[in-house]
PDB file of C-alpha atoms in Angstrom:
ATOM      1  CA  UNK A   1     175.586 123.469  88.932  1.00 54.00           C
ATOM      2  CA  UNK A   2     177.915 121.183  87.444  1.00 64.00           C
ATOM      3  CA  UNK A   3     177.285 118.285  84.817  1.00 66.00           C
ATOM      4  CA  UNK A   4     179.139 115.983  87.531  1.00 69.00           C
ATOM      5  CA  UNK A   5     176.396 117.480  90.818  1.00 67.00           C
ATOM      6  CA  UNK A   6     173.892 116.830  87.607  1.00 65.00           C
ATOM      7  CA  UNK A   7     174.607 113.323  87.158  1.00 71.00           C
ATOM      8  CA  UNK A   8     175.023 112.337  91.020  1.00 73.00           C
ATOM      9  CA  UNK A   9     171.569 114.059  92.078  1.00 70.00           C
ATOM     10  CA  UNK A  10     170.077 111.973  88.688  1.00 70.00           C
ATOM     11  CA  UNK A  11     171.151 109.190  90.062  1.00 76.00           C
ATOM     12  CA  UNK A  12     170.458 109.586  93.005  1.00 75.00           C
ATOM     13  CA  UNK A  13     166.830 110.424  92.473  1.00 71.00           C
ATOM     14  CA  UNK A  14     166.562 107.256  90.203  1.00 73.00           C
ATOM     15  CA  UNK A  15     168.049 104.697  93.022  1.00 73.00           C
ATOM     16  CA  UNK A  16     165.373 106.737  95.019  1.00 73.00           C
ATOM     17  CA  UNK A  17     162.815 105.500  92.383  1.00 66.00           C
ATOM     18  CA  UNK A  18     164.288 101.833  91.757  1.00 70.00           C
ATOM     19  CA  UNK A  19     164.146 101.582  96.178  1.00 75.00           C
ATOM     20  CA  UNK A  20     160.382 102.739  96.631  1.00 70.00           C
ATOM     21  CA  UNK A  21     159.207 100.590  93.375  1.00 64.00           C
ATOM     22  CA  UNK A  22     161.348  97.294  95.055  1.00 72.00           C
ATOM     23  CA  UNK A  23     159.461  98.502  98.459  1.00 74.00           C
ATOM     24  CA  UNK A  24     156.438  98.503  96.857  1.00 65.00           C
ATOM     25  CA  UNK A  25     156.574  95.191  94.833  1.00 65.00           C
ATOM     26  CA  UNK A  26     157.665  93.459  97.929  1.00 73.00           C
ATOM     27  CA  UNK A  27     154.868  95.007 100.076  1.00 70.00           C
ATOM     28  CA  UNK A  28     152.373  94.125  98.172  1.00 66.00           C
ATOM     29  CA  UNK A  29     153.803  90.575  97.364  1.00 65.00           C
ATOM     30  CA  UNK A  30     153.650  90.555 101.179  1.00 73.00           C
ATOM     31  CA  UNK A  31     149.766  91.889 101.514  1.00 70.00           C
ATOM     32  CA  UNK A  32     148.783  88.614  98.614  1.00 65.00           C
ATOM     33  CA  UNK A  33     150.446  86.269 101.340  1.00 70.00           C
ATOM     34  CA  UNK A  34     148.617  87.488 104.059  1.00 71.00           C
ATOM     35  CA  UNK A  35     145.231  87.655 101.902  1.00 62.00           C
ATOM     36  CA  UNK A  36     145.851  83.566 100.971  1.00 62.00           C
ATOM     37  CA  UNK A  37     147.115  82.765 104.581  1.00 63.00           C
ATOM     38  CA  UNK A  38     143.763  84.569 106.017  1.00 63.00           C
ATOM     39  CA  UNK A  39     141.598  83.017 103.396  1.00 59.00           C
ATOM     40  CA  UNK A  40     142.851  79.658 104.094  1.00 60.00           C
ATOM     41  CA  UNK A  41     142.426  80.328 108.188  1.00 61.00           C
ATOM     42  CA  UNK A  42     138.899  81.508 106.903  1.00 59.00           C
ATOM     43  CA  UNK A  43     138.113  78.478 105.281  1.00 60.00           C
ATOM     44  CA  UNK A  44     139.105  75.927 108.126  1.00 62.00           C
ATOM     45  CA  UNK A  45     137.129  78.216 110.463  1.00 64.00           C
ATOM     46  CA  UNK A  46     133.965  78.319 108.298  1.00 61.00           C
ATOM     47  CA  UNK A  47     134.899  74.141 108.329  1.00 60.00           C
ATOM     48  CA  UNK A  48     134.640  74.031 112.289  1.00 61.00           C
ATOM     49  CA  UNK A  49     131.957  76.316 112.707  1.00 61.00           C
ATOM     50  CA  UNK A  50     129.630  73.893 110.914  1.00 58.00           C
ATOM     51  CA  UNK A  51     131.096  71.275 112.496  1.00 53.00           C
ATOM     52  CA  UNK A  52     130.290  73.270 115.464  1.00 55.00           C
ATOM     53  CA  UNK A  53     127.225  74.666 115.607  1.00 50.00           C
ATOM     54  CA  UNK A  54     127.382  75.904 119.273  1.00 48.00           C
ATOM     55  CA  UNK A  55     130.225  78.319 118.624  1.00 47.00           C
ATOM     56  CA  UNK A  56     129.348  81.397 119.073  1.00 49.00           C
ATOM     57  CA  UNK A  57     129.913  83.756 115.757  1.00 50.00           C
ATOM     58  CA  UNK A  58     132.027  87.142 116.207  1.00 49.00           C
ATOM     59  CA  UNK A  59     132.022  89.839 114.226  1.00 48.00           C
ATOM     60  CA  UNK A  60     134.821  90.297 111.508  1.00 49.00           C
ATOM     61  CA  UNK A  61     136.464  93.683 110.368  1.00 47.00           C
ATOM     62  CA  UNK A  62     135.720  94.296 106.826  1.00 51.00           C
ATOM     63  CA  UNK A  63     139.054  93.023 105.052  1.00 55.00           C
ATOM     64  CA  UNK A  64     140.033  95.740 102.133  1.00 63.00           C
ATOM     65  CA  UNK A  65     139.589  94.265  99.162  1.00 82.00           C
ATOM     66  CA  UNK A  66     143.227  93.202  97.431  1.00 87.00           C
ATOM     67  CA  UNK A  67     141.886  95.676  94.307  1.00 89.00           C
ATOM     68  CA  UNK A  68     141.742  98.666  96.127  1.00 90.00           C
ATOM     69  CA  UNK A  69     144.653  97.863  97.924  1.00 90.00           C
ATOM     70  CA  UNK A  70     146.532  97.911  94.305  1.00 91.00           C
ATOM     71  CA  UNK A  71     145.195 100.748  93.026  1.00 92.00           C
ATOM     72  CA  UNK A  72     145.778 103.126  96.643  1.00 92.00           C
ATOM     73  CA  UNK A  73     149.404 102.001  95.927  1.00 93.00           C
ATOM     74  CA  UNK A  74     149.552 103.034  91.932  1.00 94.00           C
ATOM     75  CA  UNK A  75     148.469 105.810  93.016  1.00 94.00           C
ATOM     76  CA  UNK A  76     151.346 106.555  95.627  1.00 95.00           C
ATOM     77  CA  UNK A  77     153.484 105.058  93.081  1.00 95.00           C
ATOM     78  CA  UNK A  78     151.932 107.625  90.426  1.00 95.00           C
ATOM     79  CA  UNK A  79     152.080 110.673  92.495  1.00 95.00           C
ATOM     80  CA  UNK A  80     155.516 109.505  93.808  1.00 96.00           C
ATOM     81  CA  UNK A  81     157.137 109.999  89.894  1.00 95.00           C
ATOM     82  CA  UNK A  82     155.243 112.974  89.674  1.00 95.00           C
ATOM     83  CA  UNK A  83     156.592 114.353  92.111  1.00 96.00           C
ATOM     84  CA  UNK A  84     160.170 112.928  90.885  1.00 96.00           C
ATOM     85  CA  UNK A  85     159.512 114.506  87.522  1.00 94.00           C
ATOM     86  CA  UNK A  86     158.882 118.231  88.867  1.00 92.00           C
ATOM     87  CA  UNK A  87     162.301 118.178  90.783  1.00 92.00           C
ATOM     88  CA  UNK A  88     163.919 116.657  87.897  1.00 91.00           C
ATOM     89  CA  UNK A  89     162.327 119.881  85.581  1.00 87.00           C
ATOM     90  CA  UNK A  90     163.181 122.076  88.386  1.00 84.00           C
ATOM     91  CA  UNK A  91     167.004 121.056  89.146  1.00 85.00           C
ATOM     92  CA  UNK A  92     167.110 121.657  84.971  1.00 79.00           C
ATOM     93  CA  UNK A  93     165.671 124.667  85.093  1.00 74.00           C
ATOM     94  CA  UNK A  94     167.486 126.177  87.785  1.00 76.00           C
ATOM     95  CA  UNK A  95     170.725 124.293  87.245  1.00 75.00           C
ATOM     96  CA  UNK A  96     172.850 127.327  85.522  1.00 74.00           C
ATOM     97  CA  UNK A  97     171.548 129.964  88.595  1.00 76.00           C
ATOM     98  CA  UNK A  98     175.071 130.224  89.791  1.00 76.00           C
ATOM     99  CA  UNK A  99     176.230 131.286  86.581  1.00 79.00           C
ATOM    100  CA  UNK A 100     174.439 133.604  85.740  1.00 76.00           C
ATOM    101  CA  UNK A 101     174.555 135.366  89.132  1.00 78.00           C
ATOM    102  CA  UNK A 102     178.301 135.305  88.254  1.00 77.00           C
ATOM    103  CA  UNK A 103     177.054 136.691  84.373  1.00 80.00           C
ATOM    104  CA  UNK A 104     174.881 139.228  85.814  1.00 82.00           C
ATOM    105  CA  UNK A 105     177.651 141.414  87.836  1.00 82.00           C
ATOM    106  CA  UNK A 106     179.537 141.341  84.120  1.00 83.00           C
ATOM    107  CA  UNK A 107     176.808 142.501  82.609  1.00 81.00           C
ATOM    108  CA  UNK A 108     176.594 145.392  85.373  1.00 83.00           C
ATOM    109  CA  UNK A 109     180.005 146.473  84.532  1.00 82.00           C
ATOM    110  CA  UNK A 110     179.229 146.452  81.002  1.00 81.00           C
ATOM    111  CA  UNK A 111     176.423 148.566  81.288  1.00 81.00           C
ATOM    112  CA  UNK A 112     178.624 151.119  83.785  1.00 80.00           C
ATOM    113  CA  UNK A 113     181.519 151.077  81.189  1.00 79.00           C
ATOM    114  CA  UNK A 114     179.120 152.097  78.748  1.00 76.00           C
ATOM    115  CA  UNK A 115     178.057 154.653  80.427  1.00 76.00           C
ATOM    116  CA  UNK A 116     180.900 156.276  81.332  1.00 74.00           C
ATOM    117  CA  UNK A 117     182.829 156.658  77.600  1.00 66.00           C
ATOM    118  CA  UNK A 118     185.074 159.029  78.346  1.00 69.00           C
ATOM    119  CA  UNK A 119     187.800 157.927  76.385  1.00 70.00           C
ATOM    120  CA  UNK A 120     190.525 157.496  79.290  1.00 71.00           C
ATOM    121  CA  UNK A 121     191.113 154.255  80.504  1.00 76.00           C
ATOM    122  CA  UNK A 122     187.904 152.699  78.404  1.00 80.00           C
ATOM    123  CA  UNK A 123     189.929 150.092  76.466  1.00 80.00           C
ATOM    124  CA  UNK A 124     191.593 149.217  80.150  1.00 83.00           C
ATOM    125  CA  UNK A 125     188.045 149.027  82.060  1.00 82.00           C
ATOM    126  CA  UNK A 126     186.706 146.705  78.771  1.00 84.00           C
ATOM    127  CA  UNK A 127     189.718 144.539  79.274  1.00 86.00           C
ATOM    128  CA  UNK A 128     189.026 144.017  83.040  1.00 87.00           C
ATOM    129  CA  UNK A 129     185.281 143.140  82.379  1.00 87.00           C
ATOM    130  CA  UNK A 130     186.856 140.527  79.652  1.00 88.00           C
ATOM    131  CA  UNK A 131     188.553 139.333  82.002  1.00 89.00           C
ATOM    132  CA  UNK A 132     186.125 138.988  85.174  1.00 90.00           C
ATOM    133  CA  UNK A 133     183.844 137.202  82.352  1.00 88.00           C
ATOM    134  CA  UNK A 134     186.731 135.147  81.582  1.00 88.00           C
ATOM    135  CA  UNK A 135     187.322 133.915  85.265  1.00 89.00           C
ATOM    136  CA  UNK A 136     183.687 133.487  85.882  1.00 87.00           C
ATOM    137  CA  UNK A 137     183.202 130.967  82.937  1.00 87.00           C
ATOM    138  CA  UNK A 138     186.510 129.082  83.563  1.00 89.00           C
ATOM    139  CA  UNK A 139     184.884 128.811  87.260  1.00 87.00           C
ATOM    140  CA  UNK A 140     181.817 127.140  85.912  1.00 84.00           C
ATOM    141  CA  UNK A 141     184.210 124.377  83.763  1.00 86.00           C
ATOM    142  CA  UNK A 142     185.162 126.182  80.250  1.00 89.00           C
ATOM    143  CA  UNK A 143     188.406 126.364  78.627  1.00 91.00           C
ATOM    144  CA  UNK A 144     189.904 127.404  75.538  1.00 92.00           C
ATOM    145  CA  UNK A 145     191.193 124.618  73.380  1.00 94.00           C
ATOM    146  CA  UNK A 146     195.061 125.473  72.210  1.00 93.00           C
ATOM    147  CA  UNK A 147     195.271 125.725  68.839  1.00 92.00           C
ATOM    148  CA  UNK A 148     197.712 128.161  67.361  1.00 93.00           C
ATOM    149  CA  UNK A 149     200.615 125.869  66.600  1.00 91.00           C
ATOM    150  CA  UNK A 150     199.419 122.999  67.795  1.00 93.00           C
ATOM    151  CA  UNK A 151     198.700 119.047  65.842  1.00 94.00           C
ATOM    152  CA  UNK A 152     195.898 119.517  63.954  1.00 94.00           C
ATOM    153  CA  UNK A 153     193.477 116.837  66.007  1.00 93.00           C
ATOM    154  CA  UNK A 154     189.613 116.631  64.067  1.00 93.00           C
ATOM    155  CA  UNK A 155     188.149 115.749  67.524  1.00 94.00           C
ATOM    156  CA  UNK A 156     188.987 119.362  68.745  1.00 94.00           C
ATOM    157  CA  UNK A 157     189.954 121.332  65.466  1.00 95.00           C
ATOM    158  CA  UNK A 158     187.616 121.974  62.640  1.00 94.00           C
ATOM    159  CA  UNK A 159     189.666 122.615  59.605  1.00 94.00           C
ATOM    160  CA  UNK A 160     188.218 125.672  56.598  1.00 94.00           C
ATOM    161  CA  UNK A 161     191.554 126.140  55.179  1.00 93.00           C
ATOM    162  CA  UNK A 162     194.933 124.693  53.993  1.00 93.00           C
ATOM    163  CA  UNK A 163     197.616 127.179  53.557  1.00 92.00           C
ATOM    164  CA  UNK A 164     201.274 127.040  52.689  1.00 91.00           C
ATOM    165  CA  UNK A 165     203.730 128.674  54.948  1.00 89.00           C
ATOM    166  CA  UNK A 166     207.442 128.591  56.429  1.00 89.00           C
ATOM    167  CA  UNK A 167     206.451 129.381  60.020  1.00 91.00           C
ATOM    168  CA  UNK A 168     204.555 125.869  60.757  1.00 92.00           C
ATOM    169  CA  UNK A 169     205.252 122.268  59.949  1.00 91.00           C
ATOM    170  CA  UNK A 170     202.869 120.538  57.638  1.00 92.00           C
ATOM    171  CA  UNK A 171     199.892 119.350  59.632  1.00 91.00           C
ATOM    172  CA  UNK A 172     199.959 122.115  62.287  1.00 94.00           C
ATOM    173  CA  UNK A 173     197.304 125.078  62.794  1.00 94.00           C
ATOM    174  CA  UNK A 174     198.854 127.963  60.983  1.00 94.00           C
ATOM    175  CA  UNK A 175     195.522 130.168  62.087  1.00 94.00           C
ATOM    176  CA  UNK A 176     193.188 130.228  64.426  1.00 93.00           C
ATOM    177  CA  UNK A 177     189.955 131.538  62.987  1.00 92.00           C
ATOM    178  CA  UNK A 178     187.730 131.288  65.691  1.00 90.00           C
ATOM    179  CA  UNK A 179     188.408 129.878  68.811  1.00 91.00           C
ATOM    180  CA  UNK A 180     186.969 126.415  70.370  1.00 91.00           C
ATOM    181  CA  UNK A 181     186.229 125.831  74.115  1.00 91.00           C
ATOM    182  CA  UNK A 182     185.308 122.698  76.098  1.00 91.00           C
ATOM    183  CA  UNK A 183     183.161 122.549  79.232  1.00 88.00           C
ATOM    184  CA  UNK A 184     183.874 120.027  82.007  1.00 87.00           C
ATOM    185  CA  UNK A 185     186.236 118.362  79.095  1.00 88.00           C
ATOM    186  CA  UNK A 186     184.360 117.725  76.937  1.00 90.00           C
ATOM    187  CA  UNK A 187     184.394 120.067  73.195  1.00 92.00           C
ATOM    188  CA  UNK A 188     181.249 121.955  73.244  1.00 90.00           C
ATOM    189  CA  UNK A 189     182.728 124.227  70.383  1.00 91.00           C
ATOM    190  CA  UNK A 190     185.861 122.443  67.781  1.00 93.00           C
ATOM    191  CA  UNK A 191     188.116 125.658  66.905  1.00 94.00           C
ATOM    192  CA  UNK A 192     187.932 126.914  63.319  1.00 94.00           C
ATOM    193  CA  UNK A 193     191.682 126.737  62.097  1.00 95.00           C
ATOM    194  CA  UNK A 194     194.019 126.538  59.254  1.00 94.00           C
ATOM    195  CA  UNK A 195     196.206 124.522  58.615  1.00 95.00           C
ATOM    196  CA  UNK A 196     200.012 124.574  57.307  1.00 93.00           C
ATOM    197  CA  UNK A 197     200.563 122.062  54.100  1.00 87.00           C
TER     198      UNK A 197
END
């Protein structure tokens, strides 16, 4: 899964969050109203019933108390962002399974390379596995970061060496000593160059 799909489903799930919290506040803001309105309606009955002694008296449904009330809807509230927070650890978890169903069939043609060292056609079947690993990884958003003749640029080069040579201008990488890849565009790994005086 991509760090794009990542972001969207984060956000999503947090607007998810923000709407249920708003629904919440707003309900309950509603349930206080109705508790003063009703208390108020109790009080001018209570008023008229003295007044009125000849009315009869009928029996009220227990009102829930505005306490319990809260604490039923922390409690949805609380088991709603647990709930949040084990599909959160879960999309994390399980984010790279395309991947490395991708990694796995390299690995299987590793392992039948391997087993099959015959000497004809070995270097040629290791080259086709680089490359099927290759593919696979550009798929999931990497890319080598040119280097060899290239500006030297700090954000993407990392520099061990200054050497003196006739086959690259002054400030260009002469070497590349390891190479640097970025995922998605951004540098998860600066190349290790040289670099012409």
């Amino acid at each position: 899964m991509t760090n794009k799909k990542k972001d969207e489903l984060q956000e999503e799930i947090d607007a998810k969050a923000d709407e249920t919290v708003e629904e919440a506040a707003e309900e309950t803001a509603e349930e206080i109203e109705e508790k003063e309105d009703s208390g108020e309606e109790k009080r001018e009955e209570s008023e008229e019933s003295e007044l009125n002694e000849e009315s009869k008296e009928e029996p009220e449904e227990p009102a829930e108390d505005e306490n319990v009330k809260y604490l039923r809807l922390m409690a949805d509230f609380q088991n709603y962002k647990k709930r949040v927070e084990k599909e959160k650890k879960d999309l994390y978890a399980y984010a790279n399974e395309n991947i490395m169903n991708d990694l796995l069939t390299v690995l299987d043609n590793f392992e039948r390379a391997l087993d099959h060292d015959d000497g004809e056609g070995f270097k040629e079947g290791v080259e086709m596995i680089f490359k099927q690993l290759g593919d696979a990884l550009e798929k999931s958003g990497l890319a080598e970061i040119p280097a060899l003749g290239e500006e030297f640029d700090p954000n993407k080069h990392n520099a061990v060496m200054t050497e003196d040579t006739d086959e690259y201008e002054s400030g260009k990488v002469s070497v590349v000593m390891h190479k640097g890849y970025t995922l998605n565009g951004k540098v998860i790994r600066p190349s290790m160059v040289k670099v012409a005086n």
